[in-house]
PDB file of C-alpha atoms in Angstrom:
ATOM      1  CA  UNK A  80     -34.553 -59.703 -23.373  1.00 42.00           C
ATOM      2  CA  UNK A  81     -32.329 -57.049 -24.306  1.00 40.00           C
ATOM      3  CA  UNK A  82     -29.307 -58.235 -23.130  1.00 43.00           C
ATOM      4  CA  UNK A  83     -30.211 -61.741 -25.380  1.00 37.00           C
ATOM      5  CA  UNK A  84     -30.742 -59.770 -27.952  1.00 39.00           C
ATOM      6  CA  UNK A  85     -27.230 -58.240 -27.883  1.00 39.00           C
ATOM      7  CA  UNK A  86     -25.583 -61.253 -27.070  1.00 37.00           C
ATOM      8  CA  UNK A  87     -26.980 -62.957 -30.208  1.00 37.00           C
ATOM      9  CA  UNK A  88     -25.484 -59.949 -32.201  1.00 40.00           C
ATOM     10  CA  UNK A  89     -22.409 -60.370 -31.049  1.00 38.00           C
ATOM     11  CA  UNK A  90     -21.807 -63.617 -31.559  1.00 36.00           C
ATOM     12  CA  UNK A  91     -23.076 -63.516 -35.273  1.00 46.00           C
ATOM     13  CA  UNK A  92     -20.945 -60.672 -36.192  1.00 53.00           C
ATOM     14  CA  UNK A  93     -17.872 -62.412 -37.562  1.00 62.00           C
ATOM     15  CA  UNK A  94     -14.886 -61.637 -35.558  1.00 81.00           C
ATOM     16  CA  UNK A  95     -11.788 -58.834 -37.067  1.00 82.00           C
ATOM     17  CA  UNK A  96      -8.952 -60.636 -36.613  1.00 90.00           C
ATOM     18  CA  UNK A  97      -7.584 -58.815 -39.845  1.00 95.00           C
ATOM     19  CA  UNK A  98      -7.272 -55.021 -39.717  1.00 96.00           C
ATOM     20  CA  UNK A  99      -8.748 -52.306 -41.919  1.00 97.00           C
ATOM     21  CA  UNK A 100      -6.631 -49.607 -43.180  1.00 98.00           C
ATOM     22  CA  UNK A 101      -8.706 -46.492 -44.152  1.00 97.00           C
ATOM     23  CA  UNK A 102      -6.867 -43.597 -46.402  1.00 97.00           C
ATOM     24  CA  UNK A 103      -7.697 -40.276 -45.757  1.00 94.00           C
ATOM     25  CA  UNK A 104      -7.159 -36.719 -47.189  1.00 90.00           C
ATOM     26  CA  UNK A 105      -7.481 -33.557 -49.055  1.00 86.00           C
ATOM     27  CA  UNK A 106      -8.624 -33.640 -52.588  1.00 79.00           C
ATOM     28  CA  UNK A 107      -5.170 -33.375 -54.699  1.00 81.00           C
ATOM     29  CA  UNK A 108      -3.654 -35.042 -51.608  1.00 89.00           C
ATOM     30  CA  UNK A 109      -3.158 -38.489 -54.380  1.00 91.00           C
ATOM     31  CA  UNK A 110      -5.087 -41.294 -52.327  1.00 92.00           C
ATOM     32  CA  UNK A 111      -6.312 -42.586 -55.431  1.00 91.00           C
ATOM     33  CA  UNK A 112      -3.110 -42.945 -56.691  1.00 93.00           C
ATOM     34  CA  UNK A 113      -1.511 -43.957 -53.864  1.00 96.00           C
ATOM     35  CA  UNK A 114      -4.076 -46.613 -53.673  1.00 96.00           C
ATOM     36  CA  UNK A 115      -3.859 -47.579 -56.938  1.00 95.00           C
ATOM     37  CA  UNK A 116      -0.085 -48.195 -56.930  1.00 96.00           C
ATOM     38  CA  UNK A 117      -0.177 -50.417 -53.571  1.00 97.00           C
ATOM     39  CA  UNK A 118      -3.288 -52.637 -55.609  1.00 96.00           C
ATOM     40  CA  UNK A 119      -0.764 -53.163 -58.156  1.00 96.00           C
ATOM     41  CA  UNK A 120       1.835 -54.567 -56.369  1.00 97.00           C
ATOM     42  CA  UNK A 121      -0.243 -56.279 -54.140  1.00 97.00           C
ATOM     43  CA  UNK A 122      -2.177 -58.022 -57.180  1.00 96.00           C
ATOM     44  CA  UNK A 123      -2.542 -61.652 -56.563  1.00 95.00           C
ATOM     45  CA  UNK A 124      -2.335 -61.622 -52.912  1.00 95.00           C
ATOM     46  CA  UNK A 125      -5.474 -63.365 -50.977  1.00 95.00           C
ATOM     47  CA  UNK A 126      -4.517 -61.562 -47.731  1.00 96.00           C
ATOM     48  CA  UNK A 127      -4.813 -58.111 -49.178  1.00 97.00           C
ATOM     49  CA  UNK A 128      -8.076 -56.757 -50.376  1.00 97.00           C
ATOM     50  CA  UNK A 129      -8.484 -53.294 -51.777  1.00 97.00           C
ATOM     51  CA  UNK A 130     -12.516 -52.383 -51.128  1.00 97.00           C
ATOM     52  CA  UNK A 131     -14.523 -50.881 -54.296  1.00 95.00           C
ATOM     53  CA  UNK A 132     -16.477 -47.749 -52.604  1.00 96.00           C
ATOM     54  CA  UNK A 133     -20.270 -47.831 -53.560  1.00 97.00           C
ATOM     55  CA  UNK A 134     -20.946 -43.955 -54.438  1.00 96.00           C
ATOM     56  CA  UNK A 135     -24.041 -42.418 -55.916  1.00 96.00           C
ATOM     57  CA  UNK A 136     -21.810 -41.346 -58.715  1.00 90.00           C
ATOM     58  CA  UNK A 137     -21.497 -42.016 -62.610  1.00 86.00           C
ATOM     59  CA  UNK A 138     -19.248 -45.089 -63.406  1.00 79.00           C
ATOM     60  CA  UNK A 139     -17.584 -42.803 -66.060  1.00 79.00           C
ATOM     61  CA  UNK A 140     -17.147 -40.279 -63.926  1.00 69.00           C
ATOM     62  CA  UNK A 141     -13.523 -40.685 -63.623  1.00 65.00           C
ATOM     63  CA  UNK A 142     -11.255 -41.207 -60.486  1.00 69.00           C
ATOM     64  CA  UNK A 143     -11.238 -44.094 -58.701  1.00 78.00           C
ATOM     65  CA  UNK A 144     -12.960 -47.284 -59.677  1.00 85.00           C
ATOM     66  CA  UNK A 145     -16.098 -47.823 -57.879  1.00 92.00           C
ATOM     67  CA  UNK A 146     -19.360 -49.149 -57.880  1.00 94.00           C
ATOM     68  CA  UNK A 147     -22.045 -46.518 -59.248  1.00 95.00           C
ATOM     69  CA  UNK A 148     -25.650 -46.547 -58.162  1.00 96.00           C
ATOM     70  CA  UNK A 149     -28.740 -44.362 -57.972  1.00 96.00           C
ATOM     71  CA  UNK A 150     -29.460 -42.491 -54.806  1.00 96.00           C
ATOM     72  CA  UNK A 151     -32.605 -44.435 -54.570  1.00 97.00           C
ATOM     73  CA  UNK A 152     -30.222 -47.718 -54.910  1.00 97.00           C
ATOM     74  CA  UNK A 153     -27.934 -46.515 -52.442  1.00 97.00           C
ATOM     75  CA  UNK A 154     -30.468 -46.124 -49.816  1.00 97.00           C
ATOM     76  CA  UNK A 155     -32.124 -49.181 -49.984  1.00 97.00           C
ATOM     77  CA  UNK A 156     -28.525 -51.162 -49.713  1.00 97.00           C
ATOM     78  CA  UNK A 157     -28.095 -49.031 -46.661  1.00 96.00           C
ATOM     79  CA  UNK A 158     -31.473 -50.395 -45.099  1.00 97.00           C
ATOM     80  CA  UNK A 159     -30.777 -53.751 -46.112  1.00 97.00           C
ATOM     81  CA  UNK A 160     -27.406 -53.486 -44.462  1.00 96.00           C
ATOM     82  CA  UNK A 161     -25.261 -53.718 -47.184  1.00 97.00           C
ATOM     83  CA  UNK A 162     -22.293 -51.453 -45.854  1.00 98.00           C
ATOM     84  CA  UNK A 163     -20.056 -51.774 -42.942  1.00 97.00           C
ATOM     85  CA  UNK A 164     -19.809 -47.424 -43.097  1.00 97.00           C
ATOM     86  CA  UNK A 165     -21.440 -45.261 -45.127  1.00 97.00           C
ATOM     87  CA  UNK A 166     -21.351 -41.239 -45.255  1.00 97.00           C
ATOM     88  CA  UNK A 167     -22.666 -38.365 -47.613  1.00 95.00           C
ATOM     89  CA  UNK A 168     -20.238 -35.752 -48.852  1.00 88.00           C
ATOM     90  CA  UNK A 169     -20.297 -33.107 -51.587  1.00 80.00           C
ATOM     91  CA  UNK A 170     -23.785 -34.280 -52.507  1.00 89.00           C
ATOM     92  CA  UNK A 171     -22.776 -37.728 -52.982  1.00 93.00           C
ATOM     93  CA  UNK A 172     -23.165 -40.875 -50.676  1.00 96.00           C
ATOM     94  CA  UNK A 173     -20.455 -43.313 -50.028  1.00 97.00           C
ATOM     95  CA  UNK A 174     -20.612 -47.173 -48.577  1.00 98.00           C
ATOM     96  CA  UNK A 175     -17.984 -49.268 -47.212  1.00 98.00           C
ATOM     97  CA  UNK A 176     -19.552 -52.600 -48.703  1.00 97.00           C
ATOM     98  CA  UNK A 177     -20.242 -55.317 -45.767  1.00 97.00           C
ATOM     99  CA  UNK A 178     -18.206 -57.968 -47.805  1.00 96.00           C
ATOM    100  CA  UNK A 179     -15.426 -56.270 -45.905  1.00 97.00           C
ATOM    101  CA  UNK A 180     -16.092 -57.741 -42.687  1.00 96.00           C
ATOM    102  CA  UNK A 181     -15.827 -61.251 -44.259  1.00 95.00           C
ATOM    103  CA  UNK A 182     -12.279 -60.261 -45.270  1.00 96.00           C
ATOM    104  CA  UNK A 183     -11.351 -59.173 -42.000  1.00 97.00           C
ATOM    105  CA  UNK A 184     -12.918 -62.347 -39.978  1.00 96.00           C
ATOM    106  CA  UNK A 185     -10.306 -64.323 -41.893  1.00 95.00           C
ATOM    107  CA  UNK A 186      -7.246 -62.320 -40.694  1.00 95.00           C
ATOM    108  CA  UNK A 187      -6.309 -60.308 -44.145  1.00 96.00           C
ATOM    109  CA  UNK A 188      -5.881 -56.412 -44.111  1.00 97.00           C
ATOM    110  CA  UNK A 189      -8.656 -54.451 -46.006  1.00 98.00           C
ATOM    111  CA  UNK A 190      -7.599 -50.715 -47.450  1.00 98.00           C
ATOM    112  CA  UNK A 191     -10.317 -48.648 -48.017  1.00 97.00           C
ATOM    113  CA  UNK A 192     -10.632 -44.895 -49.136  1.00 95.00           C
ATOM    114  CA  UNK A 193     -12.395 -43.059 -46.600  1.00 94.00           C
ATOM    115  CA  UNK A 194     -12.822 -39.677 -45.067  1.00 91.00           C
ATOM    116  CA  UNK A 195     -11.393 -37.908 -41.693  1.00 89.00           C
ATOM    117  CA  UNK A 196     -15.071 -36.537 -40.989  1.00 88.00           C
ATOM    118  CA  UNK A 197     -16.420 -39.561 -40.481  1.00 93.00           C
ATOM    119  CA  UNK A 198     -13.361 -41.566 -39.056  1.00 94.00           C
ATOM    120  CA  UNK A 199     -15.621 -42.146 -35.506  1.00 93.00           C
ATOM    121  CA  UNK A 200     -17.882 -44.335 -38.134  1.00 95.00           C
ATOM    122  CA  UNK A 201     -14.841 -46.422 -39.284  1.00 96.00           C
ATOM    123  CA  UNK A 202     -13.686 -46.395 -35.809  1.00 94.00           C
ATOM    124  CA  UNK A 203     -17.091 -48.152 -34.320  1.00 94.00           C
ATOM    125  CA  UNK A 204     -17.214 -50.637 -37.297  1.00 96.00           C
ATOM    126  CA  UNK A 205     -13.827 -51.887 -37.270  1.00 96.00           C
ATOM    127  CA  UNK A 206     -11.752 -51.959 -33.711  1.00 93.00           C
ATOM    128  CA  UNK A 207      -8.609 -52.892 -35.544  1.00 95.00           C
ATOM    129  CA  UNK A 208      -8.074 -49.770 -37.735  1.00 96.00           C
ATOM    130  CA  UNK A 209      -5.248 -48.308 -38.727  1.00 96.00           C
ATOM    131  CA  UNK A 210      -5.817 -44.348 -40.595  1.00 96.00           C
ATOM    132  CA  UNK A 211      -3.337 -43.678 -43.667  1.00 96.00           C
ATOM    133  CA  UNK A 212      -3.052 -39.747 -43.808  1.00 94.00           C
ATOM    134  CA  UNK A 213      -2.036 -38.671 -47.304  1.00 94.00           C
ATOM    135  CA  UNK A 214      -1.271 -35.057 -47.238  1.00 91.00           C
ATOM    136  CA  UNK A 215       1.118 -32.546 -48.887  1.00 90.00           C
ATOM    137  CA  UNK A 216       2.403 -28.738 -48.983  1.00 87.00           C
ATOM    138  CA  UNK A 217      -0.411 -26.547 -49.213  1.00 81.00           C
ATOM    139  CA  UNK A 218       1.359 -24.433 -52.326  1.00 81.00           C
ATOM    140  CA  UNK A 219       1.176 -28.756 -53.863  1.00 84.00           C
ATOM    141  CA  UNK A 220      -2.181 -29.335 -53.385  1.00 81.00           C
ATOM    142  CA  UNK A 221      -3.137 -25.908 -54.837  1.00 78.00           C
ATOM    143  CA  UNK A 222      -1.356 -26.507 -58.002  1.00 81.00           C
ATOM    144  CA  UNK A 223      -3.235 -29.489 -57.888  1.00 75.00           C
ATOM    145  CA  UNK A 224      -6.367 -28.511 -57.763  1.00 73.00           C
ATOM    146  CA  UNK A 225      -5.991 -25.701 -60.088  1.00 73.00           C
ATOM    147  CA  UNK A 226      -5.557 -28.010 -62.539  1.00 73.00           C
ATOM    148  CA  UNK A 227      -8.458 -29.582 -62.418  1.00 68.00           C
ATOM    149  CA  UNK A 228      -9.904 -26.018 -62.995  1.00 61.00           C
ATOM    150  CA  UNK A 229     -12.841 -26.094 -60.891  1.00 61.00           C
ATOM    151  CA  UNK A 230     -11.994 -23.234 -58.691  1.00 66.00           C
ATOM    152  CA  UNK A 231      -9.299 -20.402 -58.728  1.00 70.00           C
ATOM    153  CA  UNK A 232      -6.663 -20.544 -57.194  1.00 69.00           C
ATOM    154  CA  UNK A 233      -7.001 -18.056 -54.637  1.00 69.00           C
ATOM    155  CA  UNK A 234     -10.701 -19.758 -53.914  1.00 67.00           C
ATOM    156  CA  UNK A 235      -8.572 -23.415 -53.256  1.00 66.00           C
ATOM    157  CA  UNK A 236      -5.441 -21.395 -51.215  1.00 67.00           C
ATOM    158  CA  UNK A 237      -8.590 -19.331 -48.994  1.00 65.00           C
ATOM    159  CA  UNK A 238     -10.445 -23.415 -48.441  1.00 61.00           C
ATOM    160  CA  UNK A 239      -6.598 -25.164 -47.472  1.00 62.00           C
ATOM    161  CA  UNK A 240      -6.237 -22.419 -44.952  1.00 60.00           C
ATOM    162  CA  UNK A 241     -10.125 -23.183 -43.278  1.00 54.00           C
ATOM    163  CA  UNK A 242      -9.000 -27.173 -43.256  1.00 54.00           C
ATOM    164  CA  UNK A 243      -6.646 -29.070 -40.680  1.00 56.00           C
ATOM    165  CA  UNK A 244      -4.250 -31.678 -42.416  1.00 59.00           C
ATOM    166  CA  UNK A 245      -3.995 -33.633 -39.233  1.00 64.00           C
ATOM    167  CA  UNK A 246      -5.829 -36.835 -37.874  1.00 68.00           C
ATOM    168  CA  UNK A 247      -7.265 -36.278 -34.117  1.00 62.00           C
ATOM    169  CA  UNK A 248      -7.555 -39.074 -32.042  1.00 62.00           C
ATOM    170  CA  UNK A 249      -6.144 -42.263 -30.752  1.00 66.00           C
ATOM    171  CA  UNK A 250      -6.122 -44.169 -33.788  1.00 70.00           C
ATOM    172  CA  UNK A 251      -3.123 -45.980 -35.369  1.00 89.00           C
ATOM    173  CA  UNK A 252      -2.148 -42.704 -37.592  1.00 92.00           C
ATOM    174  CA  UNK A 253       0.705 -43.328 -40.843  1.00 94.00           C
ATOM    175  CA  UNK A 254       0.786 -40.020 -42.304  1.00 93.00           C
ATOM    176  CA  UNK A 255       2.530 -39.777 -46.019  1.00 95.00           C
ATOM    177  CA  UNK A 256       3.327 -36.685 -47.001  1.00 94.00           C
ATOM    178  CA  UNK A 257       2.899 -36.967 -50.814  1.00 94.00           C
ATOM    179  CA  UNK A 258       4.229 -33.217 -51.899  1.00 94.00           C
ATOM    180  CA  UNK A 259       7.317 -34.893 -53.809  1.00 93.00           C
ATOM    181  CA  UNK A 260       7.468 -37.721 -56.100  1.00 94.00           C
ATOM    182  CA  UNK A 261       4.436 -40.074 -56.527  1.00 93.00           C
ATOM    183  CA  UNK A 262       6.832 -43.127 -56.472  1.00 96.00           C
ATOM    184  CA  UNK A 263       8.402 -41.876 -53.013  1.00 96.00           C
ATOM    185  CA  UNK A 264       4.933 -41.920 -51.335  1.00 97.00           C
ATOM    186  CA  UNK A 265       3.630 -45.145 -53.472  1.00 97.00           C
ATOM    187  CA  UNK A 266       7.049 -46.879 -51.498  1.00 97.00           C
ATOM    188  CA  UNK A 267       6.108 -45.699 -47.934  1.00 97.00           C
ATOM    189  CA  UNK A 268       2.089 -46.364 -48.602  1.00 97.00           C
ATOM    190  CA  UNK A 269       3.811 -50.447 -49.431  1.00 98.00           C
ATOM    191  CA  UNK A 270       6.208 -50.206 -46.731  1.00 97.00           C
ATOM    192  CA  UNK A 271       3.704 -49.534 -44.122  1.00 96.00           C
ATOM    193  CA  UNK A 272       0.860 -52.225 -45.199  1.00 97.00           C
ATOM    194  CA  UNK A 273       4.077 -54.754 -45.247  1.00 96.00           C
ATOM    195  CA  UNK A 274       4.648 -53.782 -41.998  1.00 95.00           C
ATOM    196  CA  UNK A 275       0.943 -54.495 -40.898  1.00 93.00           C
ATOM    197  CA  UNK A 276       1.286 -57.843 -42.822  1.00 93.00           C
ATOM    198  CA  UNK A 277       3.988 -58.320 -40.625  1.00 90.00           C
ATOM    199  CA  UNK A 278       2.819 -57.955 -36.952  1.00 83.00           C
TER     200      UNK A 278
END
């Protein structure tokens, strides 16, 4: 009976024959940015599809553009199985919605923002993955962050030091190290989803 029962699941799942792209990072790192510039050049395009995050977060919060909802919203799209990955961080929860998977059953490439704590999630979800890794110079990010002024800078230079800037694991890893020029990065985030367009 069990064995049925997984056989019926996998042959209702759709099947990935496009590839998710998840960008990860430290805050300052410039995913949002990064992300934004690739959606803009890739406007128009049906075989490139840039996910909206759901995230128990104000609309007018700022950042990136998402989908706001109530915790109590969140949750119960999460039990009716509305995300394809979902995670809580810094008090907030984030979903992946499942409208992805549709995407990705018709061949196109789906960039998400994600996170590198919970890349084993994006890895069980989606078996053709590929991890952007947008990093830069420690001294960068601090400036960064500083500016934000949320913490002092010796706080954000003491929290860099605790965190790794590199992606573990066997995945398909693009790392773009965004310390210069936002239009340098922007260039090698679109040169390496052409290349996955490509292949």
């Amino acid at each position: 009976m069990e064995d049925l029962e997984a056989h019926r699941e996998a042959t209702s799942a759709p099947q990935q024959s496009g590839r998710m792209v998840v960008v990860v990072g430290p805050s300052g790192a410039g995913k949002d940015t990064l992300i934004g510039r690739a959606a803009q050049y890739f406007e128009g395009r049906t075989d490139v599809h840039f996910a909206r995050r759901v995230i128990t977060r104000g609309a007018d919060a700022g950042g990136e553009d998402h989908i706001s909802v109530s915790e109590g919203g969140f949750e119960a799209m999460d039990r009716a199985g509305s995300f394809a990955v979902s995670w809580t961080a810094h008090g907030l929860k984030y979903g992946i919605p499942a409208a992805v998977l549709q995407e990705l059953s018709q061949g196109n490439i789906v960039i998400a923002n994600g996170s590198r704590s919970v890349l084993d999630r994006f890895r069980a979800a989606f078996p053709r993955l590929t991890v952007i890794n947008v990093t830069a110079r420690p001294e960068v990010l601090a400036e960064r962050l500083e500016a934000r002024g949320r913490e002092t800078r010796a706080d954000i230079l003491k929290r860099l030091e605790r965190g790794s800037l590199i992606v573990d694991g066997d995945d398909d890893v693009v790392t773009i190290d965004n310390s210069g020029t936002v239009d340098e990065a922007a260039h090698q985030m679109i040169d390496t989803l052409e290349t996955i367009l490509r292949n």
